[in-house]
Amino acid sequence: MDSFDATTEFREQILRVKNSDNSIPIVLVGNKADLREERVVPLEMARQRAERWGVPYVETSAKRRENVDKVFYDLMREIKRRKGGPMGTTTAGLDPSQSGGKKKSGIKKLCSIL
């Protein structure tokens, strides 16, 4: 439950740092879906948080390769929904020259995943 509780602080920090009015695309992800019998966070609680934040909620299992790709597809949909414009195959419709921040190699980042 500690990591779930921390999501509120993570979200608030992201919004504060980005000076955002909730336009930052976020997807709430529950992991280890293959361990249902060891669930600590009730499914309904996670869904309610995602609904309150107005973001998608996805449960994943890396072990079973369940919904791992879906998280990235949902994130691309959120980027398109919040930023508008056409969606490209690799950049989700974002212009790299307007994406902010640079990597050490000089290539601009398109998104940050925490």
PDB file of C-alpha atoms in Angstrom:
ATOM      1  CA  MET A   1       0.000   0.000   0.000  1.00  0.00           C
ATOM      2  CA  ASP A   2       3.011   2.301   0.473  1.00  0.00           C
ATOM      3  CA  SER A   3       3.613   2.760  -3.258  1.00  0.00           C
ATOM      4  CA  PHE A   4      -0.108   3.327  -3.869  1.00  0.00           C
ATOM      5  CA  ASP A   5      -0.194   5.956  -1.128  1.00  0.00           C
ATOM      6  CA  ALA A   6       2.848   7.605  -2.701  1.00  0.00           C
ATOM      7  CA  THR A   7       1.071   8.061  -6.052  1.00  0.00           C
ATOM      8  CA  THR A   8      -0.759  11.092  -4.696  1.00  0.00           C
ATOM      9  CA  GLU A   9       2.509  12.755  -3.719  1.00  0.00           C
ATOM     10  CA  PHE A  10       4.133  11.806  -7.046  1.00  0.00           C
ATOM     11  CA  ARG A  11       1.223  13.295  -8.985  1.00  0.00           C
ATOM     12  CA  GLU A  12       1.214  16.494  -6.919  1.00  0.00           C
ATOM     13  CA  GLN A  13       4.968  16.878  -7.408  1.00  0.00           C
ATOM     14  CA  ILE A  14       4.689  16.367 -11.173  1.00  0.00           C
ATOM     15  CA  LEU A  15       1.906  18.931 -11.412  1.00  0.00           C
ATOM     16  CA  ARG A  16       3.812  21.393  -9.209  1.00  0.00           C
ATOM     17  CA  VAL A  17       7.103  21.052 -11.131  1.00  0.00           C
ATOM     18  CA  LYS A  18       5.373  21.308 -14.498  1.00  0.00           C
ATOM     19  CA  ASN A  19       3.187  24.230 -13.321  1.00  0.00           C
ATOM     20  CA  SER A  20       0.316  22.237 -14.718  1.00  0.00           C
ATOM     21  CA  ASP A  21      -3.421  22.625 -14.760  1.00  0.00           C
ATOM     22  CA  ASN A  22      -3.850  18.831 -15.085  1.00  0.00           C
ATOM     23  CA  SER A  23      -2.769  18.846 -18.745  1.00  0.00           C
ATOM     24  CA  ILE A  24       0.116  16.441 -18.046  1.00  0.00           C
ATOM     25  CA  PRO A  25      -0.788  12.973 -19.378  1.00  0.00           C
ATOM     26  CA  ILE A  26      -0.812  10.404 -16.566  1.00  0.00           C
ATOM     27  CA  VAL A  27      -1.800   6.729 -16.445  1.00  0.00           C
ATOM     28  CA  LEU A  28      -2.214   5.036 -13.054  1.00  0.00           C
ATOM     29  CA  VAL A  29      -0.718   1.533 -13.246  1.00  0.00           C
ATOM     30  CA  GLY A  30      -1.145  -1.371 -10.849  1.00  0.00           C
ATOM     31  CA  ASN A  31       1.539  -4.025 -11.194  1.00  0.00           C
ATOM     32  CA  LYS A  32       1.873  -7.735 -10.352  1.00  0.00           C
ATOM     33  CA  ALA A  33      -1.651  -8.505 -11.524  1.00  0.00           C
ATOM     34  CA  ASP A  34      -0.634 -12.171 -11.572  1.00  0.00           C
ATOM     35  CA  LEU A  35      -0.545 -12.137  -7.742  1.00  0.00           C
ATOM     36  CA  ARG A  36      -4.259 -11.459  -7.213  1.00  0.00           C
ATOM     37  CA  GLU A  37      -4.403 -13.520  -4.013  1.00  0.00           C
ATOM     38  CA  GLU A  38      -1.737 -11.244  -2.500  1.00  0.00           C
ATOM     39  CA  ARG A  39      -3.499  -8.004  -3.506  1.00  0.00           C
ATOM     40  CA  VAL A  40      -2.958  -5.193  -1.018  1.00  0.00           C
ATOM     41  CA  VAL A  41      -4.769  -2.339  -2.807  1.00  0.00           C
ATOM     42  CA  PRO A  42      -8.432  -3.104  -3.524  1.00  0.00           C
ATOM     43  CA  LEU A  43      -9.263  -2.822  -7.223  1.00  0.00           C
ATOM     44  CA  GLU A  44     -12.129  -0.435  -6.527  1.00  0.00           C
ATOM     45  CA  MET A  45      -9.841   1.906  -4.554  1.00  0.00           C
ATOM     46  CA  ALA A  46      -7.398   2.115  -7.466  1.00  0.00           C
ATOM     47  CA  ARG A  47     -10.204   2.684  -9.961  1.00  0.00           C
ATOM     48  CA  GLN A  48     -11.714   5.422  -7.795  1.00  0.00           C
ATOM     49  CA  ARG A  49      -8.374   7.235  -7.570  1.00  0.00           C
ATOM     50  CA  ALA A  50      -7.928   7.072 -11.343  1.00  0.00           C
ATOM     51  CA  GLU A  51     -11.479   8.316 -11.868  1.00  0.00           C
ATOM     52  CA  ARG A  52     -10.976  11.174  -9.391  1.00  0.00           C
ATOM     53  CA  TRP A  53      -7.792  12.177 -11.237  1.00  0.00           C
ATOM     54  CA  GLY A  54      -9.471  11.759 -14.633  1.00  0.00           C
ATOM     55  CA  VAL A  55      -6.851   9.260 -15.842  1.00  0.00           C
ATOM     56  CA  PRO A  56      -6.923   5.663 -17.111  1.00  0.00           C
ATOM     57  CA  TYR A  57      -6.185   2.786 -14.716  1.00  0.00           C
ATOM     58  CA  VAL A  58      -4.461  -0.362 -15.966  1.00  0.00           C
ATOM     59  CA  GLU A  59      -3.340  -3.465 -14.082  1.00  0.00           C
ATOM     60  CA  THR A  60      -0.262  -5.191 -15.486  1.00  0.00           C
ATOM     61  CA  SER A  61       1.760  -8.353 -15.056  1.00  0.00           C
ATOM     62  CA  ALA A  62       5.250  -8.321 -16.513  1.00  0.00           C
ATOM     63  CA  LYS A  63       5.548 -12.001 -15.658  1.00  0.00           C
ATOM     64  CA  ARG A  64       2.576 -12.881 -17.882  1.00  0.00           C
ATOM     65  CA  ARG A  65       3.121  -9.961 -20.294  1.00  0.00           C
ATOM     66  CA  GLU A  66      -0.388  -8.791 -19.457  1.00  0.00           C
ATOM     67  CA  ASN A  67      -1.358  -5.209 -20.374  1.00  0.00           C
ATOM     68  CA  VAL A  68       2.252  -4.004 -20.498  1.00  0.00           C
ATOM     69  CA  ASP A  69       1.805  -2.673 -24.045  1.00  0.00           C
ATOM     70  CA  LYS A  70      -1.641  -1.332 -23.116  1.00  0.00           C
ATOM     71  CA  VAL A  71      -0.066   1.081 -20.623  1.00  0.00           C
ATOM     72  CA  PHE A  72       1.946   2.722 -23.394  1.00  0.00           C
ATOM     73  CA  TYR A  73      -0.997   2.797 -25.801  1.00  0.00           C
ATOM     74  CA  ASP A  74      -3.175   4.373 -23.106  1.00  0.00           C
ATOM     75  CA  LEU A  75      -0.457   6.923 -22.389  1.00  0.00           C
ATOM     76  CA  MET A  76      -0.272   7.827 -26.083  1.00  0.00           C
ATOM     77  CA  ARG A  77      -4.065   8.246 -26.119  1.00  0.00           C
ATOM     78  CA  GLU A  78      -3.838  10.504 -23.058  1.00  0.00           C
ATOM     79  CA  ILE A  79      -1.139  12.596 -24.740  1.00  0.00           C
ATOM     80  CA  LYS A  80      -3.314  13.000 -27.814  1.00  0.00           C
ATOM     81  CA  ARG A  81      -6.421  13.758 -25.758  1.00  0.00           C
ATOM     82  CA  ARG A  82      -4.733  16.351 -23.559  1.00  0.00           C
ATOM     83  CA  LYS A  83      -2.441  17.956 -26.137  1.00  0.00           C
ATOM     84  CA  GLY A  84      -4.601  17.570 -29.226  1.00  0.00           C
ATOM     85  CA  GLY A  85      -3.409  17.122 -32.777  1.00  0.00           C
ATOM     86  CA  PRO A  86      -2.578  14.084 -34.896  1.00  0.00           C
ATOM     87  CA  MET A  87      -0.763  11.162 -33.353  1.00  0.00           C
ATOM     88  CA  GLY A  88       2.432   9.829 -34.967  1.00  0.00           C
ATOM     89  CA  THR A  89       3.636   6.279 -34.658  1.00  0.00           C
ATOM     90  CA  THR A  90       6.600   6.996 -32.415  1.00  0.00           C
ATOM     91  CA  THR A  91       6.146  10.479 -31.021  1.00  0.00           C
ATOM     92  CA  ALA A  92       2.447  10.499 -30.177  1.00  0.00           C
ATOM     93  CA  GLY A  93       2.009  13.668 -32.227  1.00  0.00           C
ATOM     94  CA  LEU A  94       4.548  15.680 -30.257  1.00  0.00           C
ATOM     95  CA  ASP A  95       7.048  17.910 -31.989  1.00  0.00           C
ATOM     96  CA  PRO A  96      10.478  17.023 -30.516  1.00  0.00           C
ATOM     97  CA  SER A  97      11.541  20.667 -30.765  1.00  0.00           C
ATOM     98  CA  GLN A  98       8.734  21.592 -28.357  1.00  0.00           C
ATOM     99  CA  SER A  99       9.035  18.702 -25.908  1.00  0.00           C
ATOM    100  CA  GLY A 100      11.260  20.405 -23.319  1.00  0.00           C
ATOM    101  CA  GLY A 101      14.439  18.963 -21.729  1.00  0.00           C
ATOM    102  CA  LYS A 102      17.429  17.432 -23.502  1.00  0.00           C
ATOM    103  CA  LYS A 103      19.265  14.183 -22.986  1.00  0.00           C
ATOM    104  CA  LYS A 104      23.063  14.273 -22.733  1.00  0.00           C
ATOM    105  CA  SER A 105      23.282  13.127 -26.353  1.00  0.00           C
ATOM    106  CA  GLY A 106      21.506  16.294 -27.437  1.00  0.00           C
ATOM    107  CA  ILE A 107      18.335  14.437 -28.401  1.00  0.00           C
ATOM    108  CA  LYS A 108      15.242  15.960 -26.845  1.00  0.00           C
ATOM    109  CA  LYS A 109      13.050  13.759 -24.667  1.00  0.00           C
ATOM    110  CA  LEU A 110       9.436  13.214 -25.672  1.00  0.00           C
ATOM    111  CA  CYS A 111       8.078  12.027 -22.319  1.00  0.00           C
ATOM    112  CA  SER A 112       9.163  11.050 -18.831  1.00  0.00           C
ATOM    113  CA  ILE A 113       8.102   7.817 -17.190  1.00  0.00           C
ATOM    114  CA  LEU A 114       8.347   7.638 -13.414  1.00  0.00           C
TER     115      LEU A 114
END
